Amino acid sequence: RKNAMNATTRNYTRISALVFTIVAVLQGWRAASGFPIVIDGWTLPTAGSWIACVVAGALAIWGWRSR
């Protein structure tokens, strides 16, 4: 069987892949633009956004490919 996913699993996978794609794009935009994120006086380094972009991007690719 090549495609053994039922409709519910397929929809969940699509929605998850879409969410991870949006997160990856936003984190990449934040890192590239240098938009500051300040939490209680502490500024999140842009390296954190690059890491989040790569991780979310990998999860998005995995989600799109597995459907």
PDB file of N, CA, C and O in Angstrom:
ATOM      1  N   ARG A   1       0.838  -1.200   0.000  1.00  0.00           N
ATOM      2  CA  ARG A   1       0.000   0.000   0.000  1.00  0.00           C
ATOM      3  C   ARG A   1       0.864   1.237   0.000  1.00  0.00           C
ATOM      4  O   ARG A   1       1.632   1.458   0.919  1.00  0.00           O
ATOM      5  N   LYS A   2       0.660   2.059  -0.974  1.00  0.00           N
ATOM      6  CA  LYS A   2       1.457   3.281  -1.056  1.00  0.00           C
ATOM      7  C   LYS A   2       0.894   4.373  -0.152  1.00  0.00           C
ATOM      8  O   LYS A   2       1.620   5.062   0.535  1.00  0.00           O
ATOM      9  N   ASN A   3      -0.408   4.539  -0.140  1.00  0.00           N
ATOM     10  CA  ASN A   3      -1.015   5.618   0.643  1.00  0.00           C
ATOM     11  C   ASN A   3      -2.030   5.023   1.614  1.00  0.00           C
ATOM     12  O   ASN A   3      -3.186   4.858   1.273  1.00  0.00           O
ATOM     13  N   ALA A   4      -1.569   4.701   2.817  1.00  0.00           N
ATOM     14  CA  ALA A   4      -2.418   4.038   3.788  1.00  0.00           C
ATOM     15  C   ALA A   4      -3.071   5.004   4.775  1.00  0.00           C
ATOM     16  O   ALA A   4      -3.694   4.578   5.727  1.00  0.00           O
ATOM     17  N   MET A   5      -2.928   6.318   4.565  1.00  0.00           N
ATOM     18  CA  MET A   5      -3.510   7.294   5.491  1.00  0.00           C
ATOM     19  C   MET A   5      -5.007   7.440   5.249  1.00  0.00           C
ATOM     20  O   MET A   5      -5.452   7.491   4.114  1.00  0.00           O
ATOM     21  N   ASN A   6      -5.750   7.535   6.345  1.00  0.00           N
ATOM     22  CA  ASN A   6      -7.164   7.836   6.182  1.00  0.00           C
ATOM     23  C   ASN A   6      -7.350   9.351   6.082  1.00  0.00           C
ATOM     24  O   ASN A   6      -6.398  10.118   6.215  1.00  0.00           O
ATOM     25  N   ALA A   7      -8.568   9.788   5.831  1.00  0.00           N
ATOM     26  CA  ALA A   7      -8.831  11.213   5.583  1.00  0.00           C
ATOM     27  C   ALA A   7      -8.480  12.083   6.791  1.00  0.00           C
ATOM     28  O   ALA A   7      -7.943  13.178   6.631  1.00  0.00           O
ATOM     29  N   THR A   8      -8.774  11.616   7.993  1.00  0.00           N
ATOM     30  CA  THR A   8      -8.487  12.405   9.195  1.00  0.00           C
ATOM     31  C   THR A   8      -6.981  12.615   9.364  1.00  0.00           C
ATOM     32  O   THR A   8      -6.526  13.728   9.627  1.00  0.00           O
ATOM     33  N   THR A   9      -6.216  11.567   9.190  1.00  0.00           N
ATOM     34  CA  THR A   9      -4.764  11.665   9.313  1.00  0.00           C
ATOM     35  C   THR A   9      -4.193  12.560   8.223  1.00  0.00           C
ATOM     36  O   THR A   9      -3.298  13.367   8.467  1.00  0.00           O
ATOM     37  N   ARG A  10      -4.722  12.432   7.011  1.00  0.00           N
ATOM     38  CA  ARG A  10      -4.250  13.252   5.902  1.00  0.00           C
ATOM     39  C   ARG A  10      -4.532  14.737   6.171  1.00  0.00           C
ATOM     40  O   ARG A  10      -3.665  15.585   5.944  1.00  0.00           O
ATOM     41  N   ASN A  11      -5.711  15.054   6.676  1.00  0.00           N
ATOM     42  CA  ASN A  11      -6.042  16.447   6.996  1.00  0.00           C
ATOM     43  C   ASN A  11      -5.157  16.986   8.113  1.00  0.00           C
ATOM     44  O   ASN A  11      -4.688  18.124   8.040  1.00  0.00           O
ATOM     45  N   TYR A  12      -4.920  16.172   9.132  1.00  0.00           N
ATOM     46  CA  TYR A  12      -4.047  16.583  10.228  1.00  0.00           C
ATOM     47  C   TYR A  12      -2.638  16.869   9.699  1.00  0.00           C
ATOM     48  O   TYR A  12      -2.016  17.866  10.069  1.00  0.00           O
ATOM     49  N   THR A  13      -2.149  16.012   8.828  1.00  0.00           N
ATOM     50  CA  THR A  13      -0.811  16.190   8.269  1.00  0.00           C
ATOM     51  C   THR A  13      -0.726  17.456   7.445  1.00  0.00           C
ATOM     52  O   THR A  13       0.246  18.213   7.532  1.00  0.00           O
ATOM     53  N   ARG A  14      -1.737  17.735   6.649  1.00  0.00           N
ATOM     54  CA  ARG A  14      -1.750  18.958   5.833  1.00  0.00           C
ATOM     55  C   ARG A  14      -1.770  20.203   6.695  1.00  0.00           C
ATOM     56  O   ARG A  14      -1.041  21.164   6.439  1.00  0.00           O
ATOM     57  N   ILE A  15      -2.621  20.209   7.723  1.00  0.00           N
ATOM     58  CA  ILE A  15      -2.721  21.380   8.598  1.00  0.00           C
ATOM     59  C   ILE A  15      -1.411  21.578   9.363  1.00  0.00           C
ATOM     60  O   ILE A  15      -0.913  22.701   9.484  1.00  0.00           O
ATOM     61  N   SER A  16      -0.826  20.487   9.863  1.00  0.00           N
ATOM     62  CA  SER A  16       0.449  20.591  10.579  1.00  0.00           C
ATOM     63  C   SER A  16       1.543  21.122   9.661  1.00  0.00           C
ATOM     64  O   SER A  16       2.327  21.986  10.064  1.00  0.00           O
ATOM     65  N   ALA A  17       1.597  20.609   8.442  1.00  0.00           N
ATOM     66  CA  ALA A  17       2.611  21.071   7.490  1.00  0.00           C
ATOM     67  C   ALA A  17       2.410  22.552   7.178  1.00  0.00           C
ATOM     68  O   ALA A  17       3.384  23.310   7.081  1.00  0.00           O
ATOM     69  N   LEU A  18       1.171  22.987   7.039  1.00  0.00           N
ATOM     70  CA  LEU A  18       0.888  24.392   6.775  1.00  0.00           C
ATOM     71  C   LEU A  18       1.322  25.275   7.938  1.00  0.00           C
ATOM     72  O   LEU A  18       1.958  26.317   7.739  1.00  0.00           O
ATOM     73  N   VAL A  19       1.014  24.859   9.155  1.00  0.00           N
ATOM     74  CA  VAL A  19       1.405  25.630  10.342  1.00  0.00           C
ATOM     75  C   VAL A  19       2.932  25.720  10.436  1.00  0.00           C
ATOM     76  O   VAL A  19       3.483  26.813  10.661  1.00  0.00           O
ATOM     77  N   PHE A  20       3.621  24.607  10.240  1.00  0.00           N
ATOM     78  CA  PHE A  20       5.088  24.636  10.300  1.00  0.00           C
ATOM     79  C   PHE A  20       5.676  25.481   9.178  1.00  0.00           C
ATOM     80  O   PHE A  20       6.701  26.143   9.368  1.00  0.00           O
ATOM     81  N   THR A  21       5.041  25.486   8.009  1.00  0.00           N
ATOM     82  CA  THR A  21       5.506  26.338   6.913  1.00  0.00           C
ATOM     83  C   THR A  21       5.387  27.809   7.290  1.00  0.00           C
ATOM     84  O   THR A  21       6.316  28.591   7.077  1.00  0.00           O
ATOM     85  N   ILE A  22       4.256  28.191   7.860  1.00  0.00           N
ATOM     86  CA  ILE A  22       4.043  29.583   8.268  1.00  0.00           C
ATOM     87  C   ILE A  22       5.053  29.982   9.345  1.00  0.00           C
ATOM     88  O   ILE A  22       5.648  31.062   9.284  1.00  0.00           O
ATOM     89  N   VAL A  23       5.268  29.105  10.323  1.00  0.00           N
ATOM     90  CA  VAL A  23       6.232  29.395  11.393  1.00  0.00           C
ATOM     91  C   VAL A  23       7.633  29.557  10.813  1.00  0.00           C
ATOM     92  O   VAL A  23       8.364  30.487  11.170  1.00  0.00           O
ATOM     93  N   ALA A  24       8.017  28.670   9.890  1.00  0.00           N
ATOM     94  CA  ALA A  24       9.350  28.752   9.283  1.00  0.00           C
ATOM     95  C   ALA A  24       9.528  30.059   8.523  1.00  0.00           C
ATOM     96  O   ALA A  24      10.565  30.723   8.638  1.00  0.00           O
ATOM     97  N   VAL A  25       8.523  30.452   7.754  1.00  0.00           N
ATOM     98  CA  VAL A  25       8.606  31.703   6.985  1.00  0.00           C
ATOM     99  C   VAL A  25       8.695  32.902   7.926  1.00  0.00           C
ATOM    100  O   VAL A  25       9.523  33.801   7.728  1.00  0.00           O
ATOM    101  N   LEU A  26       7.861  32.929   8.955  1.00  0.00           N
ATOM    102  CA  LEU A  26       7.881  34.060   9.893  1.00  0.00           C
ATOM    103  C   LEU A  26       9.199  34.125  10.669  1.00  0.00           C
ATOM    104  O   LEU A  26       9.742  35.223  10.874  1.00  0.00           O
ATOM    105  N   GLN A  27       9.716  32.976  11.097  1.00  0.00           N
ATOM    106  CA  GLN A  27      10.991  32.980  11.816  1.00  0.00           C
ATOM    107  C   GLN A  27      12.131  33.408  10.891  1.00  0.00           C
ATOM    108  O   GLN A  27      13.029  34.140  11.298  1.00  0.00           O
ATOM    109  N   GLY A  28      12.097  32.954   9.655  1.00  0.00           N
ATOM    110  CA  GLY A  28      13.106  33.377   8.685  1.00  0.00           C
ATOM    111  C   GLY A  28      13.031  34.862   8.418  1.00  0.00           C
ATOM    112  O   GLY A  28      14.061  35.550   8.334  1.00  0.00           O
ATOM    113  N   TRP A  29      11.807  35.382   8.287  1.00  0.00           N
ATOM    114  CA  TRP A  29      11.628  36.832   8.086  1.00  0.00           C
ATOM    115  C   TRP A  29      12.156  37.597   9.288  1.00  0.00           C
ATOM    116  O   TRP A  29      12.862  38.596   9.138  1.00  0.00           O
ATOM    117  N   ARG A  30      11.825  37.116  10.488  1.00  0.00           N
ATOM    118  CA  ARG A  30      12.273  37.798  11.709  1.00  0.00           C
ATOM    119  C   ARG A  30      13.791  37.815  11.784  1.00  0.00           C
ATOM    120  O   ARG A  30      14.406  38.833  12.083  1.00  0.00           O
ATOM    121  N   ALA A  31      14.429  36.700  11.468  1.00  0.00           N
ATOM    122  CA  ALA A  31      15.886  36.623  11.542  1.00  0.00           C
ATOM    123  C   ALA A  31      16.541  37.487  10.467  1.00  0.00           C
ATOM    124  O   ALA A  31      17.525  38.180  10.742  1.00  0.00           O
ATOM    125  N   ALA A  32      16.007  37.464   9.257  1.00  0.00           N
ATOM    126  CA  ALA A  32      16.600  38.233   8.159  1.00  0.00           C
ATOM    127  C   ALA A  32      16.424  39.735   8.352  1.00  0.00           C
ATOM    128  O   ALA A  32      17.314  40.518   8.028  1.00  0.00           O
ATOM    129  N   SER A  33      15.279  40.125   8.908  1.00  0.00           N
ATOM    130  CA  SER A  33      15.014  41.553   9.075  1.00  0.00           C
ATOM    131  C   SER A  33      15.609  42.102  10.369  1.00  0.00           C
ATOM    132  O   SER A  33      15.724  43.317  10.530  1.00  0.00           O
ATOM    133  N   GLY A  34      15.958  41.214  11.303  1.00  0.00           N
ATOM    134  CA  GLY A  34      16.509  41.674  12.577  1.00  0.00           C
ATOM    135  C   GLY A  34      15.457  42.241  13.502  1.00  0.00           C
ATOM    136  O   GLY A  34      15.785  42.968  14.447  1.00  0.00           O
ATOM    137  N   PHE A  35      14.185  41.909  13.264  1.00  0.00           N
ATOM    138  CA  PHE A  35      13.094  42.387  14.113  1.00  0.00           C
ATOM    139  C   PHE A  35      13.318  41.922  15.548  1.00  0.00           C
ATOM    140  O   PHE A  35      13.469  40.739  15.808  1.00  0.00           O
ATOM    141  N   PRO A  36      13.380  42.853  16.499  1.00  0.00           N
ATOM    142  CA  PRO A  36      13.690  42.460  17.876  1.00  0.00           C
ATOM    143  C   PRO A  36      12.497  41.830  18.593  1.00  0.00           C
ATOM    144  O   PRO A  36      11.355  42.257  18.432  1.00  0.00           O
ATOM    145  N   ILE A  37      12.787  40.802  19.351  1.00  0.00           N
ATOM    146  CA  ILE A  37      11.785  40.204  20.240  1.00  0.00           C
ATOM    147  C   ILE A  37      12.336  40.369  21.649  1.00  0.00           C
ATOM    148  O   ILE A  37      13.400  39.841  21.984  1.00  0.00           O
ATOM    149  N   VAL A  38      11.614  41.134  22.466  1.00  0.00           N
ATOM    150  CA  VAL A  38      12.052  41.425  23.829  1.00  0.00           C
ATOM    151  C   VAL A  38      11.043  40.822  24.795  1.00  0.00           C
ATOM    152  O   VAL A  38       9.842  41.089  24.712  1.00  0.00           O
ATOM    153  N   ILE A  39      11.543  39.988  25.697  1.00  0.00           N
ATOM    154  CA  ILE A  39      10.698  39.348  26.708  1.00  0.00           C
ATOM    155  C   ILE A  39      11.249  39.720  28.074  1.00  0.00           C
ATOM    156  O   ILE A  39      12.366  39.326  28.423  1.00  0.00           O
ATOM    157  N   ASP A  40      10.496  40.533  28.801  1.00  0.00           N
ATOM    158  CA  ASP A  40      10.873  40.960  30.147  1.00  0.00           C
ATOM    159  C   ASP A  40      12.283  41.563  30.174  1.00  0.00           C
ATOM    160  O   ASP A  40      13.092  41.258  31.044  1.00  0.00           O
ATOM    161  N   GLY A  41      12.572  42.382  29.172  1.00  0.00           N
ATOM    162  CA  GLY A  41      13.853  43.069  29.122  1.00  0.00           C
ATOM    163  C   GLY A  41      14.976  42.270  28.476  1.00  0.00           C
ATOM    164  O   GLY A  41      16.081  42.762  28.294  1.00  0.00           O
ATOM    165  N   TRP A  42      14.722  41.013  28.134  1.00  0.00           N
ATOM    166  CA  TRP A  42      15.732  40.165  27.507  1.00  0.00           C
ATOM    167  C   TRP A  42      15.421  40.048  26.020  1.00  0.00           C
ATOM    168  O   TRP A  42      14.303  39.715  25.633  1.00  0.00           O
ATOM    169  N   THR A  43      16.406  40.331  25.169  1.00  0.00           N
ATOM    170  CA  THR A  43      16.214  40.281  23.725  1.00  0.00           C
ATOM    171  C   THR A  43      16.625  38.905  23.205  1.00  0.00           C
ATOM    172  O   THR A  43      17.737  38.445  23.450  1.00  0.00           O
ATOM    173  N   LEU A  44      15.716  38.265  22.491  1.00  0.00           N
ATOM    174  CA  LEU A  44      15.988  36.963  21.892  1.00  0.00           C
ATOM    175  C   LEU A  44      16.968  37.136  20.737  1.00  0.00           C
ATOM    176  O   LEU A  44      16.712  37.929  19.827  1.00  0.00           O
ATOM    177  N   PRO A  45      18.089  36.442  20.765  1.00  0.00           N
ATOM    178  CA  PRO A  45      19.057  36.573  19.670  1.00  0.00           C
ATOM    179  C   PRO A  45      18.474  36.066  18.342  1.00  0.00           C
ATOM    180  O   PRO A  45      17.645  35.150  18.329  1.00  0.00           O
ATOM    181  N   THR A  46      18.938  36.646  17.242  1.00  0.00           N
ATOM    182  CA  THR A  46      18.427  36.218  15.938  1.00  0.00           C
ATOM    183  C   THR A  46      18.851  34.789  15.615  1.00  0.00           C
ATOM    184  O   THR A  46      18.189  34.119  14.823  1.00  0.00           O
ATOM    185  N   ALA A  47      19.909  34.308  16.237  1.00  0.00           N
ATOM    186  CA  ALA A  47      20.314  32.912  16.027  1.00  0.00           C
ATOM    187  C   ALA A  47      19.195  31.955  16.439  1.00  0.00           C
ATOM    188  O   ALA A  47      19.000  30.906  15.819  1.00  0.00           O
ATOM    189  N   GLY A  48      18.448  32.322  17.466  1.00  0.00           N
ATOM    190  CA  GLY A  48      17.307  31.504  17.892  1.00  0.00           C
ATOM    191  C   GLY A  48      16.250  31.399  16.810  1.00  0.00           C
ATOM    192  O   GLY A  48      15.650  30.333  16.612  1.00  0.00           O
ATOM    193  N   SER A  49      16.037  32.493  16.099  1.00  0.00           N
ATOM    194  CA  SER A  49      15.060  32.471  15.012  1.00  0.00           C
ATOM    195  C   SER A  49      15.569  31.667  13.821  1.00  0.00           C
ATOM    196  O   SER A  49      14.790  31.000  13.144  1.00  0.00           O
ATOM    197  N   TRP A  50      16.871  31.719  13.550  1.00  0.00           N
ATOM    198  CA  TRP A  50      17.422  30.895  12.466  1.00  0.00           C
ATOM    199  C   TRP A  50      17.259  29.420  12.790  1.00  0.00           C
ATOM    200  O   TRP A  50      16.886  28.622  11.929  1.00  0.00           O
ATOM    201  N   ILE A  51      17.533  29.065  14.033  1.00  0.00           N
ATOM    202  CA  ILE A  51      17.375  27.665  14.447  1.00  0.00           C
ATOM    203  C   ILE A  51      15.910  27.249  14.341  1.00  0.00           C
ATOM    204  O   ILE A  51      15.595  26.177  13.817  1.00  0.00           O
ATOM    205  N   ALA A  52      15.010  28.098  14.829  1.00  0.00           N
ATOM    206  CA  ALA A  52      13.577  27.802  14.748  1.00  0.00           C
ATOM    207  C   ALA A  52      13.122  27.693  13.294  1.00  0.00           C
ATOM    208  O   ALA A  52      12.288  26.845  12.957  1.00  0.00           O
ATOM    209  N   CYS A  53      13.677  28.522  12.415  1.00  0.00           N
ATOM    210  CA  CYS A  53      13.334  28.483  10.993  1.00  0.00           C
ATOM    211  C   CYS A  53      13.743  27.147  10.374  1.00  0.00           C
ATOM    212  O   CYS A  53      12.965  26.523   9.643  1.00  0.00           O
ATOM    213  N   VAL A  54      14.948  26.699  10.687  1.00  0.00           N
ATOM    214  CA  VAL A  54      15.434  25.426  10.132  1.00  0.00           C
ATOM    215  C   VAL A  54      14.621  24.244  10.666  1.00  0.00           C
ATOM    216  O   VAL A  54      14.213  23.360   9.906  1.00  0.00           O
ATOM    217  N   VAL A  55      14.361  24.233  11.976  1.00  0.00           N
ATOM    218  CA  VAL A  55      13.603  23.130  12.571  1.00  0.00           C
ATOM    219  C   VAL A  55      12.177  23.106  12.028  1.00  0.00           C
ATOM    220  O   VAL A  55      11.672  22.057  11.609  1.00  0.00           O
ATOM    221  N   ALA A  56      11.506  24.264  12.020  1.00  0.00           N
ATOM    222  CA  ALA A  56      10.133  24.323  11.508  1.00  0.00           C
ATOM    223  C   ALA A  56      10.101  23.990  10.014  1.00  0.00           C
ATOM    224  O   ALA A  56       9.181  23.316   9.543  1.00  0.00           O
ATOM    225  N   GLY A  57      11.104  24.441   9.281  1.00  0.00           N
ATOM    226  CA  GLY A  57      11.173  24.127   7.856  1.00  0.00           C
ATOM    227  C   GLY A  57      11.331  22.636   7.619  1.00  0.00           C
ATOM    228  O   GLY A  57      10.702  22.067   6.718  1.00  0.00           O
ATOM    229  N   ALA A  58      12.171  21.985   8.416  1.00  0.00           N
ATOM    230  CA  ALA A  58      12.359  20.539   8.284  1.00  0.00           C
ATOM    231  C   ALA A  58      11.061  19.790   8.596  1.00  0.00           C
ATOM    232  O   ALA A  58      10.686  18.848   7.891  1.00  0.00           O
ATOM    233  N   LEU A  59      10.364  20.227   9.639  1.00  0.00           N
ATOM    234  CA  LEU A  59       9.087  19.597   9.982  1.00  0.00           C
ATOM    235  C   LEU A  59       8.037  19.843   8.900  1.00  0.00           C
ATOM    236  O   LEU A  59       7.222  18.966   8.605  1.00  0.00           O
ATOM    237  N   ALA A  60       8.058  21.028   8.302  1.00  0.00           N
ATOM    238  CA  ALA A  60       7.118  21.334   7.221  1.00  0.00           C
ATOM    239  C   ALA A  60       7.389  20.444   6.006  1.00  0.00           C
ATOM    240  O   ALA A  60       6.452  19.883   5.414  1.00  0.00           O
ATOM    241  N   ILE A  61       8.653  20.308   5.646  1.00  0.00           N
ATOM    242  CA  ILE A  61       8.996  19.444   4.503  1.00  0.00           C
ATOM    243  C   ILE A  61       8.578  18.009   4.775  1.00  0.00           C
ATOM    244  O   ILE A  61       8.005  17.337   3.919  1.00  0.00           O
ATOM    245  N   TRP A  62       8.848  17.550   5.975  1.00  0.00           N
ATOM    246  CA  TRP A  62       8.451  16.189   6.362  1.00  0.00           C
ATOM    247  C   TRP A  62       6.934  16.027   6.237  1.00  0.00           C
ATOM    248  O   TRP A  62       6.447  15.028   5.717  1.00  0.00           O
ATOM    249  N   GLY A  63       6.192  17.024   6.727  1.00  0.00           N
ATOM    250  CA  GLY A  63       4.730  16.965   6.645  1.00  0.00           C
ATOM    251  C   GLY A  63       4.222  16.965   5.216  1.00  0.00           C
ATOM    252  O   GLY A  63       3.328  16.189   4.865  1.00  0.00           O
ATOM    253  N   TRP A  64       4.766  17.821   4.361  1.00  0.00           N
ATOM    254  CA  TRP A  64       4.315  17.889   2.967  1.00  0.00           C
ATOM    255  C   TRP A  64       4.664  16.610   2.214  1.00  0.00           C
ATOM    256  O   TRP A  64       3.907  16.159   1.366  1.00  0.00           O
ATOM    257  N   ARG A  65       5.819  16.037   2.520  1.00  0.00           N
ATOM    258  CA  ARG A  65       6.234  14.832   1.805  1.00  0.00           C
ATOM    259  C   ARG A  65       5.482  13.585   2.256  1.00  0.00           C
ATOM    260  O   ARG A  65       5.338  12.640   1.494  1.00  0.00           O
ATOM    261  N   SER A  66       5.013  13.567   3.506  1.00  0.00           N
ATOM    262  CA  SER A  66       4.373  12.363   4.024  1.00  0.00           C
ATOM    263  C   SER A  66       2.894  12.259   3.689  1.00  0.00           C
ATOM    264  O   SER A  66       2.271  11.252   3.927  1.00  0.00           O
ATOM    265  N   ARG A  67       2.335  13.285   3.110  1.00  0.00           N
ATOM    266  CA  ARG A  67       0.914  13.204   2.783  1.00  0.00           C
ATOM    267  C   ARG A  67       0.749  12.474   1.514  1.00  0.00           C
ATOM    268  O   ARG A  67      -0.082  11.825   1.150  1.00  0.00           O
TER     269      ARG A  67
END
